[in-house]
Amino acid sequence: MLGNDIVDLELAKTQSNWRRKNYLDKIFTTEEQLLISDAENPDMMVWLLWSMKESAYKIHNRKTGIRDFAPKSLNCTIHPNTYGEVNIDGDTYFTKSSLQTAFVHTIASSNCHQLEKIKIAIYESPNHLFDYKSTNPGCVSHHGRYLALVYEALQLS
Amino acid sequence: MNKEQIIDALKTIVQPYSEETSALAHIDENTDFINDLKINSANLVDIILDIEEKFNIEIDNDSMAKMLNVKATTDIIAAKLEARAGQ
């Protein structure tokens, strides 16, 4: 199973004020809040961690059938080269993120070897792939100007 | 405060975060914040914070986990208000 999440940084800037009192405390663990306060670019760190949580949640939700809003129970660890790990209730999801000026995109898988094989397609409006469902993506994320699709490696052959 | 009053207050809180005018107009217990109102999950945090401020209550993480629709949210607010009144 695959997960992905894209954040349009321009929209995030106007849509969410993460500097609001108590905001970070509702979604990030103490360790994650330290990563944000120590970051050279705190905005980027907020949305990187957020997209890691969202992409991992999308797999965990399908796997367990549990739908909830518990971002703090998803624990992120950041490794070099924008790789990462998200732990939730003993399950681990591996992530790889792409940090761009205009967006942050994270892919997630429960198998770390599968990460390299995921095919990614990102569309910027108005050039969206209209009938993307027929391409049978493993996961879909849509935010602001961006539509991000990920595909299992097997579907390519 | 009864359930209808809580739902009314909730409607005012969620409005700025949704562009689904028709779903907003017909908001009831069955309305789902994400599926029906298409609220961005990062804005769900704002809604939780707005609820804390408006009702002067504290939403713990376990309660927040359930607050994906109007019914669960109304029940949690009512229970917190009742607990406070009983103190």
Tab-separated table of C-alpha atoms in Angstrom:
chain	number	residue	atom	x	y	z
A	1	MET	CA	0.000	0.000	0.000
A	2	LEU	CA	1.099	3.533	-0.793
A	3	GLY	CA	0.451	6.919	0.711
A	4	ASN	CA	1.235	10.412	-0.500
A	5	ASP	CA	0.524	13.995	0.425
A	6	ILE	CA	1.195	17.285	-1.307
A	7	VAL	CA	1.171	20.739	0.291
A	8	ASP	CA	0.884	23.810	-1.912
A	9	LEU	CA	3.107	26.154	0.100
A	10	GLU	CA	1.500	29.311	-1.253
A	11	LEU	CA	-1.977	28.142	-0.240
A	12	ALA	CA	-0.710	26.813	3.110
A	13	LYS	CA	0.617	30.283	3.891
A	14	THR	CA	-2.844	31.838	3.641
A	15	GLN	CA	-4.929	28.818	4.681
A	16	SER	CA	-3.164	27.923	7.912
A	17	ASN	CA	-1.576	30.068	10.565
A	18	TRP	CA	0.555	27.528	12.406
A	19	ARG	CA	1.958	30.316	14.592
A	20	ARG	CA	-1.438	30.573	16.238
A	21	LYS	CA	-1.320	29.874	19.989
A	22	ASN	CA	-1.537	26.132	20.839
A	23	TYR	CA	-1.665	25.154	17.162
A	24	LEU	CA	1.618	23.232	17.049
A	25	ASP	CA	0.927	21.587	20.386
A	26	LYS	CA	-2.237	19.981	18.994
A	27	ILE	CA	-0.456	18.206	16.144
A	28	PHE	CA	3.242	17.847	16.869
A	29	THR	CA	5.121	15.890	19.534
A	30	THR	CA	7.683	17.653	21.719
A	31	GLU	CA	10.520	16.324	19.518
A	32	GLU	CA	8.792	17.552	16.354
A	33	GLN	CA	8.201	20.985	17.880
A	34	LEU	CA	11.938	21.154	18.613
A	35	LEU	CA	12.707	20.340	14.957
A	36	ILE	CA	10.445	23.244	13.958
A	37	SER	CA	11.907	25.767	16.405
A	38	ASP	CA	15.475	24.777	15.430
A	39	ALA	CA	14.796	24.808	11.692
A	40	GLU	CA	16.360	27.356	9.373
A	41	ASN	CA	13.041	27.439	7.518
A	42	PRO	CA	10.311	26.677	10.081
A	43	ASP	CA	7.498	26.921	7.487
A	44	MET	CA	9.103	24.196	5.407
A	45	MET	CA	9.645	22.013	8.498
A	46	VAL	CA	5.987	22.371	9.564
A	47	TRP	CA	4.696	21.255	6.167
A	48	LEU	CA	7.338	18.553	5.743
A	49	LEU	CA	6.310	16.962	9.059
A	50	TRP	CA	2.647	17.457	8.246
A	51	SER	CA	2.926	15.782	4.829
A	52	MET	CA	4.852	12.884	6.417
A	53	LYS	CA	2.017	12.388	8.917
A	54	GLU	CA	-0.698	12.663	6.284
A	55	SER	CA	0.965	10.243	3.857
A	56	ALA	CA	1.521	7.659	6.614
A	57	TYR	CA	-2.026	8.125	7.926
A	58	LYS	CA	-3.443	7.381	4.475
A	59	ILE	CA	-1.873	3.905	4.584
A	60	HIS	CA	-2.612	3.297	8.263
A	61	ASN	CA	-6.254	4.307	7.837
A	62	ARG	CA	-6.781	1.834	4.972
A	63	LYS	CA	-4.867	-0.908	6.770
A	64	THR	CA	-6.706	-0.638	10.103
A	65	GLY	CA	-10.044	0.785	8.931
A	66	ILE	CA	-9.745	3.319	11.751
A	67	ARG	CA	-10.664	6.874	10.817
A	68	ASP	CA	-9.614	9.464	13.382
A	69	PHE	CA	-7.889	12.815	13.775
A	70	ALA	CA	-4.908	12.116	15.986
A	71	PRO	CA	-1.908	13.774	14.329
A	72	LYS	CA	0.097	13.709	17.543
A	73	SER	CA	-0.024	9.904	17.649
A	74	LEU	CA	1.967	9.831	14.394
A	75	ASN	CA	5.617	10.225	15.427
A	76	CYS	CA	7.992	11.532	12.770
A	77	THR	CA	11.730	10.971	12.580
A	78	ILE	CA	13.709	12.720	9.859
A	79	HIS	CA	16.697	10.962	8.287
A	80	PRO	CA	19.278	12.420	5.864
A	81	ASN	CA	18.321	13.203	2.247
A	82	THR	CA	14.665	13.879	3.093
A	83	TYR	CA	14.006	10.249	4.012
A	84	GLY	CA	11.909	9.743	7.096
A	85	GLU	CA	9.939	7.402	9.293
A	86	VAL	CA	6.517	7.713	10.866
A	87	ASN	CA	5.612	5.492	13.801
A	88	ILE	CA	2.075	4.902	14.986
A	89	ASP	CA	0.997	2.350	17.574
A	90	GLY	CA	3.950	0.086	16.780
A	91	ASP	CA	3.591	0.325	12.988
A	92	THR	CA	6.332	1.990	10.971
A	93	TYR	CA	5.900	3.761	7.646
A	94	PHE	CA	8.872	4.886	5.586
A	95	THR	CA	8.773	8.208	3.790
A	96	LYS	CA	10.656	10.145	1.144
A	97	SER	CA	9.910	13.806	0.588
A	98	SER	CA	10.527	16.322	-2.135
A	99	LEU	CA	11.024	19.887	-0.929
A	100	GLN	CA	10.409	22.459	-3.645
A	101	THR	CA	9.979	26.226	-3.540
A	102	ALA	CA	6.281	25.882	-4.367
A	103	PHE	CA	5.327	22.574	-2.741
A	104	VAL	CA	6.254	19.736	-0.406
A	105	HIS	CA	5.396	16.205	-1.524
A	106	THR	CA	5.856	13.066	0.557
A	107	ILE	CA	5.449	9.427	-0.437
A	108	ALA	CA	5.021	6.676	2.146
A	109	SER	CA	5.183	2.902	2.202
A	110	SER	CA	5.278	0.227	4.884
A	111	ASN	CA	8.216	-1.305	3.004
A	112	CYS	CA	11.351	0.863	2.803
A	113	HIS	CA	12.591	-0.898	-0.371
A	114	GLN	CA	9.363	-0.074	-2.175
A	115	LEU	CA	9.950	3.691	-1.808
A	116	GLU	CA	12.472	3.814	-4.669
A	117	LYS	CA	10.081	2.019	-6.995
A	118	ILE	CA	7.110	4.330	-6.573
A	119	LYS	CA	6.234	6.269	-9.692
A	120	ILE	CA	5.174	9.858	-9.007
A	121	ALA	CA	3.164	12.184	-11.244
A	122	ILE	CA	2.552	15.784	-10.172
A	123	TYR	CA	0.251	18.066	-12.147
A	124	GLU	CA	-0.093	21.818	-11.722
A	125	SER	CA	-3.407	23.480	-12.566
A	126	PRO	CA	-4.787	24.158	-15.098
A	127	ASN	CA	-2.922	21.156	-16.557
A	128	HIS	CA	-4.562	18.539	-14.340
A	129	LEU	CA	-5.017	15.012	-15.561
A	130	PHE	CA	-8.788	15.091	-15.850
A	131	ASP	CA	-9.570	11.400	-15.752
A	132	TYR	CA	-6.871	10.399	-13.270
A	133	LYS	CA	-8.990	7.671	-11.632
A	134	SER	CA	-8.745	5.556	-14.777
A	135	THR	CA	-4.951	5.490	-14.363
A	136	ASN	CA	-5.532	3.529	-11.154
A	137	PRO	CA	-3.230	5.456	-8.798
A	138	GLY	CA	-2.172	3.883	-5.483
A	139	CYS	CA	-2.910	7.139	-3.700
A	140	VAL	CA	-4.060	10.641	-4.650
A	141	SER	CA	-3.372	13.977	-3.007
A	142	HIS	CA	-4.788	17.311	-4.022
A	143	HIS	CA	-3.985	20.695	-2.512
A	144	GLY	CA	-4.206	24.154	-4.044
A	145	ARG	CA	-2.694	24.153	-7.516
A	146	TYR	CA	-1.343	20.631	-7.276
A	147	LEU	CA	-2.552	17.129	-7.965
A	148	ALA	CA	-0.117	14.361	-6.993
A	149	LEU	CA	-0.557	10.728	-7.992
A	150	VAL	CA	1.551	7.745	-6.992
A	151	TYR	CA	1.647	4.307	-8.578
A	152	GLU	CA	2.857	0.902	-7.407
A	153	ALA	CA	5.870	-0.302	-9.391
A	154	LEU	CA	4.016	-3.400	-10.639
A	155	GLN	CA	1.499	-1.351	-12.556
A	156	LEU	CA	4.234	0.006	-14.792
A	157	SER	CA	5.271	-3.294	-16.332
B	1	MET	CA	-26.779	25.205	26.066
B	2	ASN	CA	-28.755	22.571	24.166
B	3	LYS	CA	-27.640	20.558	21.129
B	4	GLU	CA	-29.304	22.881	18.614
B	5	GLN	CA	-27.517	25.879	20.099
B	6	ILE	CA	-24.205	24.006	20.010
B	7	ILE	CA	-24.745	23.054	16.347
B	8	ASP	CA	-25.577	26.691	15.541
B	9	ALA	CA	-22.392	27.908	17.205
B	10	LEU	CA	-20.450	25.160	15.425
B	11	LYS	CA	-21.846	26.276	12.084
B	12	THR	CA	-20.447	29.775	12.634
B	13	ILE	CA	-17.075	28.296	13.595
B	14	VAL	CA	-16.677	25.982	10.578
B	15	GLN	CA	-17.984	28.429	7.955
B	16	PRO	CA	-14.693	30.235	7.245
B	17	TYR	CA	-12.954	26.920	6.551
B	18	SER	CA	-15.390	25.502	3.983
B	19	GLU	CA	-16.375	26.579	0.492
B	20	GLU	CA	-19.219	24.059	0.272
B	21	THR	CA	-22.050	26.575	0.578
B	22	SER	CA	-24.818	24.041	0.018
B	23	ALA	CA	-23.461	21.559	2.595
B	24	LEU	CA	-22.934	24.458	5.032
B	25	ALA	CA	-26.550	25.586	4.581
B	26	HIS	CA	-27.796	22.080	5.363
B	27	ILE	CA	-25.468	21.334	8.234
B	28	ASP	CA	-26.853	18.786	10.690
B	29	GLU	CA	-25.635	15.992	12.996
B	30	ASN	CA	-24.665	13.799	10.031
B	31	THR	CA	-22.410	16.385	8.397
B	32	ASP	CA	-18.804	15.228	8.069
B	33	PHE	CA	-16.135	17.950	8.204
B	34	ILE	CA	-13.880	16.334	5.631
B	35	ASN	CA	-16.215	14.366	3.341
B	36	ASP	CA	-19.098	16.879	3.231
B	37	LEU	CA	-17.578	20.259	4.044
B	38	LYS	CA	-14.213	19.445	2.347
B	39	ILE	CA	-12.330	21.069	5.183
B	40	ASN	CA	-8.563	20.811	4.891
B	41	SER	CA	-7.194	18.618	7.707
B	42	ALA	CA	-4.738	21.341	8.761
B	43	ASN	CA	-7.785	23.588	9.313
B	44	LEU	CA	-9.424	20.988	11.558
B	45	VAL	CA	-6.863	22.106	14.139
B	46	ASP	CA	-8.151	25.677	13.793
B	47	ILE	CA	-11.689	24.441	14.359
B	48	ILE	CA	-10.618	22.614	17.536
B	49	LEU	CA	-8.869	25.780	18.781
B	50	ASP	CA	-11.904	27.934	17.882
B	51	ILE	CA	-14.144	25.519	19.826
B	52	GLU	CA	-11.855	25.722	22.870
B	53	GLU	CA	-12.000	29.520	22.771
B	54	LYS	CA	-15.711	29.845	22.044
B	55	PHE	CA	-16.909	27.347	24.683
B	56	ASN	CA	-14.047	27.914	27.100
B	57	ILE	CA	-13.276	24.196	27.315
B	58	GLU	CA	-10.165	22.102	26.748
B	59	ILE	CA	-10.192	19.449	24.031
B	60	ASP	CA	-7.831	16.603	24.919
B	61	ASN	CA	-6.165	14.475	22.220
B	62	ASP	CA	-8.566	11.529	22.636
B	63	SER	CA	-11.576	13.807	22.137
B	64	MET	CA	-9.952	15.554	19.199
B	65	ALA	CA	-9.390	12.174	17.516
B	66	LYS	CA	-13.165	11.686	17.255
B	67	MET	CA	-14.078	15.185	16.077
B	68	LEU	CA	-14.529	14.476	12.366
B	69	ASN	CA	-18.256	15.121	12.177
B	70	VAL	CA	-20.913	17.361	13.718
B	71	LYS	CA	-22.476	14.637	15.882
B	72	ALA	CA	-19.278	13.510	17.617
B	73	THR	CA	-18.158	17.122	18.047
B	74	THR	CA	-21.494	18.243	19.509
B	75	ASP	CA	-21.501	15.289	21.927
B	76	ILE	CA	-17.991	16.108	23.124
B	77	ILE	CA	-18.761	19.820	23.597
B	78	ALA	CA	-22.000	18.993	25.478
B	79	ALA	CA	-20.166	16.527	27.756
B	80	LYS	CA	-17.375	19.038	28.507
B	81	LEU	CA	-19.886	21.806	29.251
B	82	GLU	CA	-21.818	19.476	31.533
B	83	ALA	CA	-18.660	18.389	33.352
B	84	ARG	CA	-17.739	22.032	33.906
B	85	ALA	CA	-21.242	22.913	35.154
B	86	GLY	CA	-21.037	20.053	37.647
B	87	GLN	CA	-17.795	21.274	39.166
